[in-house]
mmCIF file of C-alpha atoms in Angstrom:
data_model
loop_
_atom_site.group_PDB
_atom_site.id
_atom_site.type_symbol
_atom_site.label_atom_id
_atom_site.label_comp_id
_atom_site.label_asym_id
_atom_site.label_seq_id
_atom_site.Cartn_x
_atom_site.Cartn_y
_atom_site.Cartn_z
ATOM 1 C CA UNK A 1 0.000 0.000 0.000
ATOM 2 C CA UNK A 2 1.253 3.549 -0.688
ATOM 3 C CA UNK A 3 2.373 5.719 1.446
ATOM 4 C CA UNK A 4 -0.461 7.978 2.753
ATOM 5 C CA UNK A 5 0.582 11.952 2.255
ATOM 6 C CA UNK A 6 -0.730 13.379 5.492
ATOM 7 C CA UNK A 7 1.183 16.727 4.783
ATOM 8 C CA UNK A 8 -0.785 20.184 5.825
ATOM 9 C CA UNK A 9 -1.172 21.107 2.459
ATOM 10 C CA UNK A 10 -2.751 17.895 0.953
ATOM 11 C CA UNK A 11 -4.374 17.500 3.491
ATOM 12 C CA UNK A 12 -6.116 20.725 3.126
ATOM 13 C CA UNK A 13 -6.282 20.348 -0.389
ATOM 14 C CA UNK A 14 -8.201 16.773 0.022
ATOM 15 C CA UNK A 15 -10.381 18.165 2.629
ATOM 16 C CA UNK A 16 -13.967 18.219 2.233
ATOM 17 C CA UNK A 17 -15.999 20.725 1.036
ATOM 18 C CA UNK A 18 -17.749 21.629 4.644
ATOM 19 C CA UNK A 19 -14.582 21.747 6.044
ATOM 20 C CA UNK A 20 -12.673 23.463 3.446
ATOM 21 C CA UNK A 21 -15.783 26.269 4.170
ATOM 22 C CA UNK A 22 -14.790 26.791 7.406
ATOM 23 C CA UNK A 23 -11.426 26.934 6.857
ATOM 24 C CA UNK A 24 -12.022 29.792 4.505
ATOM 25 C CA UNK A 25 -14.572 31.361 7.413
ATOM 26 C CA UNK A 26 -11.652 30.933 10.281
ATOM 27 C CA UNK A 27 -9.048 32.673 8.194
ATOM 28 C CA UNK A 28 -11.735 35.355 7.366
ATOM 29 C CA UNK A 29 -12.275 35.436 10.803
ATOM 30 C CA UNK A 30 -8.312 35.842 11.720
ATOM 31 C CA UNK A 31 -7.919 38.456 9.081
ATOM 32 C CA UNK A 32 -10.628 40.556 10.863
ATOM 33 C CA UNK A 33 -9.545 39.950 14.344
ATOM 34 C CA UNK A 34 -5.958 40.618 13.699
ATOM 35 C CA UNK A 35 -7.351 44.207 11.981
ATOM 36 C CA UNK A 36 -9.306 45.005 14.912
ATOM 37 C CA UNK A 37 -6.616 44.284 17.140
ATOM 38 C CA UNK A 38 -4.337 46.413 15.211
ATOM 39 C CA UNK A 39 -6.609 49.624 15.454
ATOM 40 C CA UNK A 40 -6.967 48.951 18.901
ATOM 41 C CA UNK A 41 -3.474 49.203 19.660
ATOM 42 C CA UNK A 42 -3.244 52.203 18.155
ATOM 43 C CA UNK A 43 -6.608 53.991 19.255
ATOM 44 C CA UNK A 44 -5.754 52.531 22.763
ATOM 45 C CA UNK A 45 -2.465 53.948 22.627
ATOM 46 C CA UNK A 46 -3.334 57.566 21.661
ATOM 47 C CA UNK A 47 -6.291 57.399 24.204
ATOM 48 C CA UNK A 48 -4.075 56.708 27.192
ATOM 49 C CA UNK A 49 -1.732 59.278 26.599
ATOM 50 C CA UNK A 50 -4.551 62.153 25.872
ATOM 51 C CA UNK A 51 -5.948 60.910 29.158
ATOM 52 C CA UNK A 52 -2.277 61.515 30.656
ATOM 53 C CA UNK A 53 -2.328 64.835 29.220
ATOM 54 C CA UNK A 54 -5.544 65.796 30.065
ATOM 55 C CA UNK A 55 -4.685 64.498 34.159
ATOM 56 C CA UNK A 56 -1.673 66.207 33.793
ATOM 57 C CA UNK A 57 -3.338 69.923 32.424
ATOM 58 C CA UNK A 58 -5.686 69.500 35.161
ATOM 59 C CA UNK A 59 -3.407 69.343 38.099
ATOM 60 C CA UNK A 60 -1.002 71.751 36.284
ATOM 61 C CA UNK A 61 -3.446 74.396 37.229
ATOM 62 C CA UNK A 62 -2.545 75.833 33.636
ATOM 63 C CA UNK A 63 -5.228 77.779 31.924
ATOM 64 C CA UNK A 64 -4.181 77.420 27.901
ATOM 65 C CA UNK A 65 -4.691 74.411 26.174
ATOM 66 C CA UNK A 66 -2.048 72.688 24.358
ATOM 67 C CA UNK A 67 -2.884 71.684 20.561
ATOM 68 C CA UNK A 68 -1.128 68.679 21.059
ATOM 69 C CA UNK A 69 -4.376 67.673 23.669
ATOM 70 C CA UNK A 70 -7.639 67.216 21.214
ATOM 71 C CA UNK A 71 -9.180 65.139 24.078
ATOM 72 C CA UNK A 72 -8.550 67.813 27.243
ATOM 73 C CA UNK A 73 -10.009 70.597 24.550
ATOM 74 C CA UNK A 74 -13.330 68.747 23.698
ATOM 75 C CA UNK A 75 -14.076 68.238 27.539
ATOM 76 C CA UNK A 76 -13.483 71.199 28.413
ATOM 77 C CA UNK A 77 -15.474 73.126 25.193
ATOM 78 C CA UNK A 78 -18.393 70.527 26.837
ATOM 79 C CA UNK A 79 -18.201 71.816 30.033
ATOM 80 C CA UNK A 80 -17.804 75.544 28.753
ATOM 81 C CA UNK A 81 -20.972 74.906 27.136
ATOM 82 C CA UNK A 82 -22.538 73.750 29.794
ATOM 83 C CA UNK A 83 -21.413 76.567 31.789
ATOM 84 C CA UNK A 84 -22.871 79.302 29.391
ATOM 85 C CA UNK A 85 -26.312 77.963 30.370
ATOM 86 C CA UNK A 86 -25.983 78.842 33.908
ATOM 87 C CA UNK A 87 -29.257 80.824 35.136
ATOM 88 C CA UNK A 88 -29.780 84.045 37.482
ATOM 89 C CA UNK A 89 -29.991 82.825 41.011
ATOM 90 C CA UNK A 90 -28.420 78.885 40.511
ATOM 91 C CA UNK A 91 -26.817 78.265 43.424
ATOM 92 C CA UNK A 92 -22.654 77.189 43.255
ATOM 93 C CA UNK A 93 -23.914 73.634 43.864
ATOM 94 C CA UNK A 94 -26.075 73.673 41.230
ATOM 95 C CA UNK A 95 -23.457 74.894 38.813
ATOM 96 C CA UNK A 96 -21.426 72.409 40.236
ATOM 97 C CA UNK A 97 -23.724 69.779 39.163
ATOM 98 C CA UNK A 98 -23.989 70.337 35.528
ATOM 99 C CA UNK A 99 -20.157 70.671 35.071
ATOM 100 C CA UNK A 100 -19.375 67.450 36.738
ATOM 101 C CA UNK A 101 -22.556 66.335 34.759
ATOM 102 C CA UNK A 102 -21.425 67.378 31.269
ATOM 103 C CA UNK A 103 -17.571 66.375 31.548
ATOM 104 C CA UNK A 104 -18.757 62.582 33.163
ATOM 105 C CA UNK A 105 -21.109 62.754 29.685
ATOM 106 C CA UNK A 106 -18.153 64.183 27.497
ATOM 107 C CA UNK A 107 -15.729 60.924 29.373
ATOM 108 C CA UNK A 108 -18.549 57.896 28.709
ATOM 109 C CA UNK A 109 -18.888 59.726 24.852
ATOM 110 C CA UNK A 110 -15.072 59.189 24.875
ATOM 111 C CA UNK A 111 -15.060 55.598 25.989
ATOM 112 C CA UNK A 112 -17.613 54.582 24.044
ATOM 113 C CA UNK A 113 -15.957 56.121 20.588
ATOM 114 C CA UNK A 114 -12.804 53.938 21.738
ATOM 115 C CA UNK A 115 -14.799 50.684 22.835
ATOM 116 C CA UNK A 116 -16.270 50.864 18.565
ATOM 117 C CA UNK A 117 -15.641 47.364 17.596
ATOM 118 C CA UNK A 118 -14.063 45.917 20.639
ATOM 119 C CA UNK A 119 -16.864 43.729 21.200
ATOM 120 C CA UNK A 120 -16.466 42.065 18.107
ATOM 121 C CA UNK A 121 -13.283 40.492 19.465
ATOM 122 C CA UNK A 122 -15.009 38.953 22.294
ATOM 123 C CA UNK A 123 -17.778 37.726 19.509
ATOM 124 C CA UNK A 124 -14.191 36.153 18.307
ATOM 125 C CA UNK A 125 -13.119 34.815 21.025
ATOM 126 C CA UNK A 126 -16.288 32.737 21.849
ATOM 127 C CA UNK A 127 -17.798 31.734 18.752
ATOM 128 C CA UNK A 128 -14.340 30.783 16.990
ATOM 129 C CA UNK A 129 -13.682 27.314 18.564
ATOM 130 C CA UNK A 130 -17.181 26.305 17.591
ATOM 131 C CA UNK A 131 -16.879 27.226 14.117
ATOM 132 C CA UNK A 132 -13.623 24.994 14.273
ATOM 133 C CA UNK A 133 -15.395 22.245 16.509
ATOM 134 C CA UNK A 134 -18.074 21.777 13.270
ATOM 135 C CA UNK A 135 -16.058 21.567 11.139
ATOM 136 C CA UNK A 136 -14.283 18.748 13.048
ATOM 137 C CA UNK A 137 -17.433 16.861 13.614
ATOM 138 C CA UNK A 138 -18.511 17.556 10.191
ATOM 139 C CA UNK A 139 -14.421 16.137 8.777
ATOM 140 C CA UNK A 140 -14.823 13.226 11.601
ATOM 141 C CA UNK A 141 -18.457 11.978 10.179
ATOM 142 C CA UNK A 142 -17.138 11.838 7.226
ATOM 143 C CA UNK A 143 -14.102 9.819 7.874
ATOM 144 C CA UNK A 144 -16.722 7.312 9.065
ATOM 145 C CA UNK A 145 -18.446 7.552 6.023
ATOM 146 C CA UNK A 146 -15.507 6.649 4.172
ATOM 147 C CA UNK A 147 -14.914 4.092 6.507
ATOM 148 C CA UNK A 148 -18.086 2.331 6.119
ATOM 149 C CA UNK A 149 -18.227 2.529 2.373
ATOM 150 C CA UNK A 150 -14.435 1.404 1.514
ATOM 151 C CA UNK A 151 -15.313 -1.138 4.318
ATOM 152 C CA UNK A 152 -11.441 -0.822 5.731
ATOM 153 C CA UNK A 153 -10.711 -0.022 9.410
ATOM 154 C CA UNK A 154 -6.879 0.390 8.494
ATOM 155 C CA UNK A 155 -5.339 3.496 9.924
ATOM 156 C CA UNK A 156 -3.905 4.456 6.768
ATOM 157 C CA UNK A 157 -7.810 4.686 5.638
ATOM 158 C CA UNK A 158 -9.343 6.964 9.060
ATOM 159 C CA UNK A 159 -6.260 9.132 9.344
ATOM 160 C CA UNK A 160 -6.757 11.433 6.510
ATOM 161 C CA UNK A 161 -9.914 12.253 7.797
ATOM 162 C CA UNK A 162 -9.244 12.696 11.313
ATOM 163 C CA UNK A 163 -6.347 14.988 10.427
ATOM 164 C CA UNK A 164 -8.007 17.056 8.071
ATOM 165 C CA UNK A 165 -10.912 17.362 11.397
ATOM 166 C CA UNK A 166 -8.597 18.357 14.107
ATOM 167 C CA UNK A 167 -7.041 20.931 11.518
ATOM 168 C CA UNK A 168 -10.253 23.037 11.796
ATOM 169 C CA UNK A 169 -9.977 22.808 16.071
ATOM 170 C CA UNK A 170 -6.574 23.983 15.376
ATOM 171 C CA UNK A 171 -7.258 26.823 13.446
ATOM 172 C CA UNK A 172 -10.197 27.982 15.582
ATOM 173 C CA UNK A 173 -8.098 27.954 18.646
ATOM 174 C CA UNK A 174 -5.809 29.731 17.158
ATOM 175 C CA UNK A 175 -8.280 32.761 16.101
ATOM 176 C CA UNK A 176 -9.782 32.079 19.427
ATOM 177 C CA UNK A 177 -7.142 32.903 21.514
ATOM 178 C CA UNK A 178 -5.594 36.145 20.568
ATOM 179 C CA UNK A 179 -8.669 37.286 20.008
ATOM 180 C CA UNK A 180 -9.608 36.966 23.973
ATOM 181 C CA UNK A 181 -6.494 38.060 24.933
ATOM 182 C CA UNK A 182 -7.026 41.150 22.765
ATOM 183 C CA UNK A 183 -10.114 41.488 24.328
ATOM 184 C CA UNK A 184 -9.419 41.465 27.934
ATOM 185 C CA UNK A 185 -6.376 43.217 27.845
ATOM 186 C CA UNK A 186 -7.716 46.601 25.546
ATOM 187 C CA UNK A 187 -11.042 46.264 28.006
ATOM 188 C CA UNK A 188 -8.233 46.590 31.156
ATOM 189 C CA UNK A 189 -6.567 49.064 29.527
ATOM 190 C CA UNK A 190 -9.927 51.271 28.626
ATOM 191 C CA UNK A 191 -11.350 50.402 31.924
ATOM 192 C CA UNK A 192 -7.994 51.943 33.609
ATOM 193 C CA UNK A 193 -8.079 54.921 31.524
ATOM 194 C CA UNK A 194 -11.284 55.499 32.050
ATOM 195 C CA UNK A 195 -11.355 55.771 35.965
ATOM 196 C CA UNK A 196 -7.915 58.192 35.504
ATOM 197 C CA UNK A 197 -10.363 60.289 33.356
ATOM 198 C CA UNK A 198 -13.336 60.460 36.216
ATOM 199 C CA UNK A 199 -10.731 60.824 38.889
ATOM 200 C CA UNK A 200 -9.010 63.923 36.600
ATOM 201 C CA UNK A 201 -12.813 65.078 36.145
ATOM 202 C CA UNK A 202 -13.349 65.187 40.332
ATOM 203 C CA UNK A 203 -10.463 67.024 40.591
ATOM 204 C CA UNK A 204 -11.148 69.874 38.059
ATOM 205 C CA UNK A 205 -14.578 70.333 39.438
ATOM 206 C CA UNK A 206 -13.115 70.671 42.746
ATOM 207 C CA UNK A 207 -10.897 73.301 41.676
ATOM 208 C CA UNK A 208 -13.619 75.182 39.949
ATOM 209 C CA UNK A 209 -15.495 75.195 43.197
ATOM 210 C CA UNK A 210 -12.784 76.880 45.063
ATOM 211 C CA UNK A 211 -12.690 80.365 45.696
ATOM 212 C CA UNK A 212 -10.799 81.499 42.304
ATOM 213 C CA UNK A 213 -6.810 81.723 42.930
ATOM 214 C CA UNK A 214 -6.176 81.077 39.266
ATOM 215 C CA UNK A 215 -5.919 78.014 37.381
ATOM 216 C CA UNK A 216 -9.289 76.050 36.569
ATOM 217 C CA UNK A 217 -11.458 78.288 39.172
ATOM 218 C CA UNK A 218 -13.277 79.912 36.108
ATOM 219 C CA UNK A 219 -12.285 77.379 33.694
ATOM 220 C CA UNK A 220 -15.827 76.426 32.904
#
């Protein structure tokens, strides 16, 4: 009996169609995960540091905003808008209020321009090892198939199509798990920068409730 080839390439190339099909759909899958984890890097990245800058300008007591710090500019034209609304007799506390109020609104619209497309990674993460896992039944039935209808329980007969099965576990691990790393890790990262940003946000309303020595006292 020949030699059975049970290299990765035949054995993709023998494959079924099913399983070919999600081979195609896991690589698909990869391609987008690795895309998304690419802009998140990057959006990430630039995130953090505006929050940096924007914790930093805030306990700086500085008054002019650099143009380096897009992020501590839109907060603060939020809050100055806010601000303008103010009515005759509001009390300090009530002015208070709607700053905290409309920076805390300009933060979450932050976070949630930065969390675009980060759930698709977890959709990734849970739903690629069961797009592998069907294709494995769907390569293992039909090794039994061939089994049955060549009527030969040799190994050199079931191995093709076991092989060509586990590949698709493989693969869907493999998109699987950077994908839930990706996930967790950019969702620590966001969640971190996130609670800097509310903490920098309690801050500069504090210091626009003091009595005004300079700084943010009549920032807003």
């Amino acid at each position: 009996m020949p030699p059975v080839d049970l290299s990765l390439s035949s054995l993709l190339l023998q494959a079924t169609a099913g399983v070919q099909v999600v081979l195609l759909v896991l690589a698909g899958c990869s391609v987008l995960c690795w895309g998304v984890i690419a802009e998140k890097v990057l959006v990430l990245g630039r995130f953090q540091r505006q929050a940096r800058a924007f914790d930093h300008w805030v306990r700086s007591g500085a008054t002019a905003i650099p143009a380096s710090q897009p992020l501590t500019r839109r907060l603060i034209d939020a809050a100055g808008q806010e601000g303008s609304k103010t009515a005759v007799g509001d009390t300090l506390n009530a002015q208070r209020d709607r700053l905290e109020r409309a920076l805390r609104d300009g933060v979450a619209a932050e976070c949630l321009a930065v969390e675009k497309r980060l759930p698709l990674l977890a959709a990734l993460g849970s739903a690629s090892p069961f797009i592998g896992l069907f294709g494995t039944v769907w390569g293992i039935m039909h090794a039994f198939l061939g089994i049955a209808q060549s009527q030969n329980t040799s190994l050199a007969t079931v191995a093709p199509g076991i092989a060509e099965a586990l590949i698709t576990t493989a693969v869907g691990l493999a998109v699987a798990i950077p994908a839930s790393v990706a996930y967790n890790a950019c969702a620590s990262v966001q969640g971190r920068v996130s609670r800097l940003l509310c903490l920098s946000v309690a801050e500069l309303v504090r210091q626009t409730a003091l009595p005004a020595t300079g700084g943010h006292a009549d920032a807003a």
